[in-house]
PDB file of C-alpha atoms in Angstrom:
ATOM      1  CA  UNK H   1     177.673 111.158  77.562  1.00 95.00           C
ATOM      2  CA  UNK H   2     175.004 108.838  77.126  1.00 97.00           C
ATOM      3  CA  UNK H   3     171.795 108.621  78.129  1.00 96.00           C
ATOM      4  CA  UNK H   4     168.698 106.489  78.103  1.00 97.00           C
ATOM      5  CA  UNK H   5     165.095 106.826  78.488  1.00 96.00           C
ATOM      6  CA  UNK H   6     161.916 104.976  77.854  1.00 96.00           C
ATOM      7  CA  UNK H   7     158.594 106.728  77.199  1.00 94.00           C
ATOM      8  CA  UNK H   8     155.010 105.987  77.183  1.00 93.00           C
ATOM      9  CA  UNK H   9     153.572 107.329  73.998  1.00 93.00           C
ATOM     10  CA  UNK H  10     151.547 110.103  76.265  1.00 89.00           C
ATOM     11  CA  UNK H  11     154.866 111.544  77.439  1.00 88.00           C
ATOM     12  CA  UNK H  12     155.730 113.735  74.356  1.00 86.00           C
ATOM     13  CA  UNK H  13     156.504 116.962  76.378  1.00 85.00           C
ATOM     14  CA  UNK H  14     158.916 114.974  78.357  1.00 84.00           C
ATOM     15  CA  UNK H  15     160.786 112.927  75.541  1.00 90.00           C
ATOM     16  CA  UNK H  16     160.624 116.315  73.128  1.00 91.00           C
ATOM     17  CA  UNK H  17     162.009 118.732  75.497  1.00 88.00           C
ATOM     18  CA  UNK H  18     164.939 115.685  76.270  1.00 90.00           C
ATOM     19  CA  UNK H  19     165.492 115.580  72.079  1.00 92.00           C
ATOM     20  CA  UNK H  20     165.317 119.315  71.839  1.00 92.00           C
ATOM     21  CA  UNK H  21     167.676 119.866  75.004  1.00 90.00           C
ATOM     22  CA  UNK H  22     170.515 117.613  73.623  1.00 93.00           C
ATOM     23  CA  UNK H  23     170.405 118.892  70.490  1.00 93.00           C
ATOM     24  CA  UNK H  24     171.052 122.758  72.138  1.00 92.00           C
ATOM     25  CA  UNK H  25     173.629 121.069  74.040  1.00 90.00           C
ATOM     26  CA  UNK H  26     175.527 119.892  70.949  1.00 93.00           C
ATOM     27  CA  UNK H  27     174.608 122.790  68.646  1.00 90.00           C
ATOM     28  CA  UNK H  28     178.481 123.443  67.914  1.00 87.00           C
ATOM     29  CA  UNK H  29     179.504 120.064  67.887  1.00 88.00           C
ATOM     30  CA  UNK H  30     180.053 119.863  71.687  1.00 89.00           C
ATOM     31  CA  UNK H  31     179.155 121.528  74.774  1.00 88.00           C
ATOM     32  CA  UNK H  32     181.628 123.076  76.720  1.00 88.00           C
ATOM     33  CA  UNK H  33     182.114 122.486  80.175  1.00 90.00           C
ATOM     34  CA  UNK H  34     184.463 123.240  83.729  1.00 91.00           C
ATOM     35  CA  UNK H  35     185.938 126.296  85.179  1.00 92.00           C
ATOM     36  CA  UNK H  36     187.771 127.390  81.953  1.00 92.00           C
ATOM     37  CA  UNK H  37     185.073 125.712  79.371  1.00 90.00           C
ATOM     38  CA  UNK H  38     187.923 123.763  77.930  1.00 92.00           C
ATOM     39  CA  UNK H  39     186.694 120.287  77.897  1.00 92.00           C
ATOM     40  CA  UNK H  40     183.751 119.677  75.672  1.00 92.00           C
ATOM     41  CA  UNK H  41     181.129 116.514  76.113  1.00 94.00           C
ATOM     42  CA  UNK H  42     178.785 115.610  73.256  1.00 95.00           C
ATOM     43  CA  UNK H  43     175.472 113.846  74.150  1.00 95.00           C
ATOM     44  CA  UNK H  44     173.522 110.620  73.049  1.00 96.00           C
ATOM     45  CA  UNK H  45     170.271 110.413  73.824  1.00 96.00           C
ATOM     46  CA  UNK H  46     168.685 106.496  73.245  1.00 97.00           C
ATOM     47  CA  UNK H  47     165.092 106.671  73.553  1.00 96.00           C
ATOM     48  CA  UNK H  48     162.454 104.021  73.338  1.00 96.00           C
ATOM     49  CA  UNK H  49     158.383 104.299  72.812  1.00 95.00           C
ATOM     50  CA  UNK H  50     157.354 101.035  75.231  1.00 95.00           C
ATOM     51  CA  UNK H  51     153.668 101.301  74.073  1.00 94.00           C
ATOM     52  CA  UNK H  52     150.478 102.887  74.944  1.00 93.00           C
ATOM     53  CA  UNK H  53     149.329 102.562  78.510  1.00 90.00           C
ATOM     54  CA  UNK H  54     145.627 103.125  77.483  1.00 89.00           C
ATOM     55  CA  UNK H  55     145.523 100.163  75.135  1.00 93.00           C
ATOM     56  CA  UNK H  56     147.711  97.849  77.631  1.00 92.00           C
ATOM     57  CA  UNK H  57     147.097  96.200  80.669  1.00 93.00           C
ATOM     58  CA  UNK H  58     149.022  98.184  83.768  1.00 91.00           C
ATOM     59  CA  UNK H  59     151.280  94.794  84.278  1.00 95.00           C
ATOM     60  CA  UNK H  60     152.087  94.589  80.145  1.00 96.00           C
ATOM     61  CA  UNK H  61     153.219  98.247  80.421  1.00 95.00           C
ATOM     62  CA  UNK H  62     154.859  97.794  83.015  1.00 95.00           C
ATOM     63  CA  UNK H  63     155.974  94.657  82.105  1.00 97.00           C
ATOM     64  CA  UNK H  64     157.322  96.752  78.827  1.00 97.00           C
ATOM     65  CA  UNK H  65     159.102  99.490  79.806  1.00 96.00           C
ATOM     66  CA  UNK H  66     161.187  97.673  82.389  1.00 97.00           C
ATOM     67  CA  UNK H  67     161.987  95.214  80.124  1.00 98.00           C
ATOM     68  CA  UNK H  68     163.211  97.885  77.452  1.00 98.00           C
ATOM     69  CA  UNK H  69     164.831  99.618  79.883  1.00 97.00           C
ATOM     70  CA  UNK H  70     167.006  96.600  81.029  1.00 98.00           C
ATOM     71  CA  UNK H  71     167.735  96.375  77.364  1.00 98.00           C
ATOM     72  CA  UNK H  72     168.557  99.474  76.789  1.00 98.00           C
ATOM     73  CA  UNK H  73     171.115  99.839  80.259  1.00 98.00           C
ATOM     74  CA  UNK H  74     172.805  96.330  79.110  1.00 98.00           C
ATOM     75  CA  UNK H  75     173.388  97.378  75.771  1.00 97.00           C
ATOM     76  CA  UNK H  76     174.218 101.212  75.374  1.00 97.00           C
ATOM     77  CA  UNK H  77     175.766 101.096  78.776  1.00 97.00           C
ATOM     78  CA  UNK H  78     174.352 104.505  79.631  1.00 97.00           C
ATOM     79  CA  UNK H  79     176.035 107.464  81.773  1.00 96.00           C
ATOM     80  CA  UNK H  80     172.473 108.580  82.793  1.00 95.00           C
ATOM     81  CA  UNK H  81     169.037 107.014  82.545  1.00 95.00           C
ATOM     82  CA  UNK H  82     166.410 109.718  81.541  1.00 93.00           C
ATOM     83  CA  UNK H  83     163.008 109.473  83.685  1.00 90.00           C
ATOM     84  CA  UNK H  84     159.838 109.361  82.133  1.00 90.00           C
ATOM     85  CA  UNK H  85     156.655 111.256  83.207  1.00 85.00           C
ATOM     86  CA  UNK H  86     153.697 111.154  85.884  1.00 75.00           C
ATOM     87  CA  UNK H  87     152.515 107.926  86.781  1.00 77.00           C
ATOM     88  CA  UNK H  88     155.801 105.476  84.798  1.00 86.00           C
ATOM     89  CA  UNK H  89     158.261 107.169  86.600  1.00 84.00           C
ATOM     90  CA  UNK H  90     158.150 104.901  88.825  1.00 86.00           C
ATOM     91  CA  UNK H  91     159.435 101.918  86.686  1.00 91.00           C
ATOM     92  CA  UNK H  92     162.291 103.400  86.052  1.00 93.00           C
ATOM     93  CA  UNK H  93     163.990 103.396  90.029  1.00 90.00           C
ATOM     94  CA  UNK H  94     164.534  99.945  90.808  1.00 92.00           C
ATOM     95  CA  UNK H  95     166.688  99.356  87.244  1.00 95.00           C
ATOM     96  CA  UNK H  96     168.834 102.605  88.064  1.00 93.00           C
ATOM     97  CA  UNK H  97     169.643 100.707  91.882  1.00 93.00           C
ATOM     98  CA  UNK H  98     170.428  97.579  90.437  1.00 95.00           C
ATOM     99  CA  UNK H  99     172.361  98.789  87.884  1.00 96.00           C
ATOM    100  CA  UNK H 100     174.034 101.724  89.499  1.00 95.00           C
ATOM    101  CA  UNK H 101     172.936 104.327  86.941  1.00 95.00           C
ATOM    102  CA  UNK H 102     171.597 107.462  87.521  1.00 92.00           C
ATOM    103  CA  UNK H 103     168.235 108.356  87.388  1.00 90.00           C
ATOM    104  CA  UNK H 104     167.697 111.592  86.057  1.00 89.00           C
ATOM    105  CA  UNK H 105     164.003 111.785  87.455  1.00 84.00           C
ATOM    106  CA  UNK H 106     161.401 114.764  86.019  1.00 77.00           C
ATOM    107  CA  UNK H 107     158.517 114.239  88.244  1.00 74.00           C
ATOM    108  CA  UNK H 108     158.263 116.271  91.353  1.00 62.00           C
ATOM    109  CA  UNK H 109     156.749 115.253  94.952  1.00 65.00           C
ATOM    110  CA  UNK H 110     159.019 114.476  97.386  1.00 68.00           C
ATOM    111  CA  UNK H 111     157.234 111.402  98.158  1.00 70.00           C
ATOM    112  CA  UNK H 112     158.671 109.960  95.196  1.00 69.00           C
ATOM    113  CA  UNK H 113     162.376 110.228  96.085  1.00 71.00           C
ATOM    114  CA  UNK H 114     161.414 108.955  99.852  1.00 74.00           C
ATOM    115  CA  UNK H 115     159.342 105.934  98.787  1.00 74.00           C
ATOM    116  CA  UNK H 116     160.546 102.583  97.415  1.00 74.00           C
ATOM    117  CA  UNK H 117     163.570 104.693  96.406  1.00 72.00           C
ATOM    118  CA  UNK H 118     167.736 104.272  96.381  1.00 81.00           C
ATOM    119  CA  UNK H 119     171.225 106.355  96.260  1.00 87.00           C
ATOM    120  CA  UNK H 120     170.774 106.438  92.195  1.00 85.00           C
ATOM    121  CA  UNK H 121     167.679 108.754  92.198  1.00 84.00           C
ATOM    122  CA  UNK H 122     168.371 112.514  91.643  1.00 81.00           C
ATOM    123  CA  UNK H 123     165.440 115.026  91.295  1.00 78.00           C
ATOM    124  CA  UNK H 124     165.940 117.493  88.424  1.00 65.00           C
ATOM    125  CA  UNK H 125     163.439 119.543  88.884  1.00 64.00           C
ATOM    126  CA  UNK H 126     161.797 122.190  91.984  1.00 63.00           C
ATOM    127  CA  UNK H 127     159.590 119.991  93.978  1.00 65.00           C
ATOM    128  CA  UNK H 128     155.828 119.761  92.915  1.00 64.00           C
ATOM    129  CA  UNK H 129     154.364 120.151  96.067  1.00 67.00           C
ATOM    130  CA  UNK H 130     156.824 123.668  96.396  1.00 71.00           C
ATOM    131  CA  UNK H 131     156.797 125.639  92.479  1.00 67.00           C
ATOM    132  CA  UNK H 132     152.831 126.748  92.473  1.00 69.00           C
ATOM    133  CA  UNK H 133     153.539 128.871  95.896  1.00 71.00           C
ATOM    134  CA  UNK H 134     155.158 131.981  94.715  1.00 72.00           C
ATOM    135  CA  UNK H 135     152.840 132.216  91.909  1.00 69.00           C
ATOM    136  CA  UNK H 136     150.165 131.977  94.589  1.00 68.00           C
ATOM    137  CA  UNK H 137     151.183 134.274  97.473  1.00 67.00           C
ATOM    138  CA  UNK H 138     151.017 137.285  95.563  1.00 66.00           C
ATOM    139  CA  UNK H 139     147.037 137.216  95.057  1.00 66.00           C
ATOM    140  CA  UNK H 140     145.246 139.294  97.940  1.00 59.00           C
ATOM    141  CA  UNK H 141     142.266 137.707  99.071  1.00 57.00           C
ATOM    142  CA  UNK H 142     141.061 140.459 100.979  1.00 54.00           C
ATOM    143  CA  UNK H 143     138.087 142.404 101.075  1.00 51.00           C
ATOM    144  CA  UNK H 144     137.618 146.343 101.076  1.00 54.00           C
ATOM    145  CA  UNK H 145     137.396 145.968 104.786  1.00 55.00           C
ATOM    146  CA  UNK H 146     140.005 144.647 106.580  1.00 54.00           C
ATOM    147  CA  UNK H 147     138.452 144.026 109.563  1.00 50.00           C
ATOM    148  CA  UNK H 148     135.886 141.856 108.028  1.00 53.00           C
ATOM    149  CA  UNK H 149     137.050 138.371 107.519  1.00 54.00           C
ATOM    150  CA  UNK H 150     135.269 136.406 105.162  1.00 59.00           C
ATOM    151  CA  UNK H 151     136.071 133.082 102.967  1.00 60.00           C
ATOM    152  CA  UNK H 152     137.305 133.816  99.415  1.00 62.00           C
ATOM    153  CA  UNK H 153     136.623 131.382  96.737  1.00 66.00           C
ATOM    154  CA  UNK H 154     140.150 129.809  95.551  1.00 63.00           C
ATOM    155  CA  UNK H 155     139.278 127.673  92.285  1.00 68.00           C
ATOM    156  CA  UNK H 156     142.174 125.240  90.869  1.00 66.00           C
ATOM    157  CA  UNK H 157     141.687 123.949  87.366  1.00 67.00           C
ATOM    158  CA  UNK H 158     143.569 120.843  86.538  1.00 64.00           C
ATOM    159  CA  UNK H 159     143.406 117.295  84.864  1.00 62.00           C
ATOM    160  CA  UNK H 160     142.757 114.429  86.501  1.00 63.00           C
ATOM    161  CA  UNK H 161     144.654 112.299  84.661  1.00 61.00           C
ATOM    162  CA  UNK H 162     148.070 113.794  85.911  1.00 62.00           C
ATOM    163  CA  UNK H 163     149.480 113.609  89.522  1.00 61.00           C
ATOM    164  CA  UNK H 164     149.618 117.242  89.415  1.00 60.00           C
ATOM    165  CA  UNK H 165     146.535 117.772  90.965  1.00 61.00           C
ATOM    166  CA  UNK H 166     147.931 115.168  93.790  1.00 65.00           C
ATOM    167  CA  UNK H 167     150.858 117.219  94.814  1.00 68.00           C
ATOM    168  CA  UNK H 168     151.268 120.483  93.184  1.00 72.00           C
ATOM    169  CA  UNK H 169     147.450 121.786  93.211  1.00 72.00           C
ATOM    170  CA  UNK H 170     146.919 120.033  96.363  1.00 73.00           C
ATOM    171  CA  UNK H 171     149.746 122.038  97.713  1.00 75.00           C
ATOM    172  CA  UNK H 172     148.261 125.195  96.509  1.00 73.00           C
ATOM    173  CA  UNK H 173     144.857 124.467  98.048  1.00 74.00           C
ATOM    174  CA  UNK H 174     146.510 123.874 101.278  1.00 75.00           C
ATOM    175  CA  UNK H 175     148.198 127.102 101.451  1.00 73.00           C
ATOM    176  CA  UNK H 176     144.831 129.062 100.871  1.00 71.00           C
ATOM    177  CA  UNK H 177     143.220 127.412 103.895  1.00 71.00           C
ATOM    178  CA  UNK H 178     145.939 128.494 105.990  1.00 71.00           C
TER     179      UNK H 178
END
């Protein structure tokens, strides 16, 4: 089973955990799969570096990893088409539509699958907006008296050059207002 995916170079986490992933999946030569584990798939992973965002124009990057993308479906006729983090994500859902390949997509609000989106997008991951909550609802903001209600002092630490704040802290902030 192939797949394919194109990274900026600030999207280590997601291309590493992809390499280390397919190599667990292949440890013994194969990985076995269905009811019985009796048929065994091996997997290809193509990946491709389409430049440095910082030190490109948005267009050229753009420009870039679409056009390395296209490559890459036309030419290693992929089973799957690996999606790349945050913010070039999004360059990766038209060429999945167009050439019916799907898009194995790692970034989480839902707004993403709803938007500018097609049948070939599939989330692999627990919504963004949805993951922070249980960690959250277990912290008591409550003083010694119950009867006294005052406003507790939630503060979220995050970057802000991530969506995460956007959708998954956001979501998290929301919930303590309520």
């Amino acid at each position: 089973i192939t797949v394919v995916g194109v990274f900026d170079s600030s999207c280590g986490v997601h291309r590493d955990g992809a390499m280390v992933a397919v190599e667990v999946l292949n440890l013994d030569g194969a990985a076995p799969i269905g009811y019985n584990e009796d048929y065994f798939v091996k997997f290809r992973l193509v990946i491709a570096i389409a430049g440095n965002s910082k030190q490109q124009m948005p267009d050229d990057y753009k420009l870039s990893h679409e056009t390395i993308l296209e490559d890459l479906i036309k030419n290693v006729s992929p089973h799957y088409i690996l999606g790349s983090c945050s913010f070039y994500a999004r360059y990766d859902k038209e060429l999945a539509g167009k050439y019916k390949t799907m898009l194995l997509s790692q970034v989480g609000p839902q707004q993403f699958y709803q938007e500018d989106s097609n049948e070939h997008v599939f989330g692999v991951h627990i919504p963004s907006e949805l993951y922070g909550i249980p960690a959250f609802l277990p912290l008591q903001f409550a003083n010694k008296e119950k009867a006294k209600k005052e406003k507790q002092k939630v503060r979220i630490i995050h970057r802000d050059r991530s969506e995460f704040f956007h959708y998954t802290c956001r979501a998290i902030y929301e919930k303590a207002l309520e």
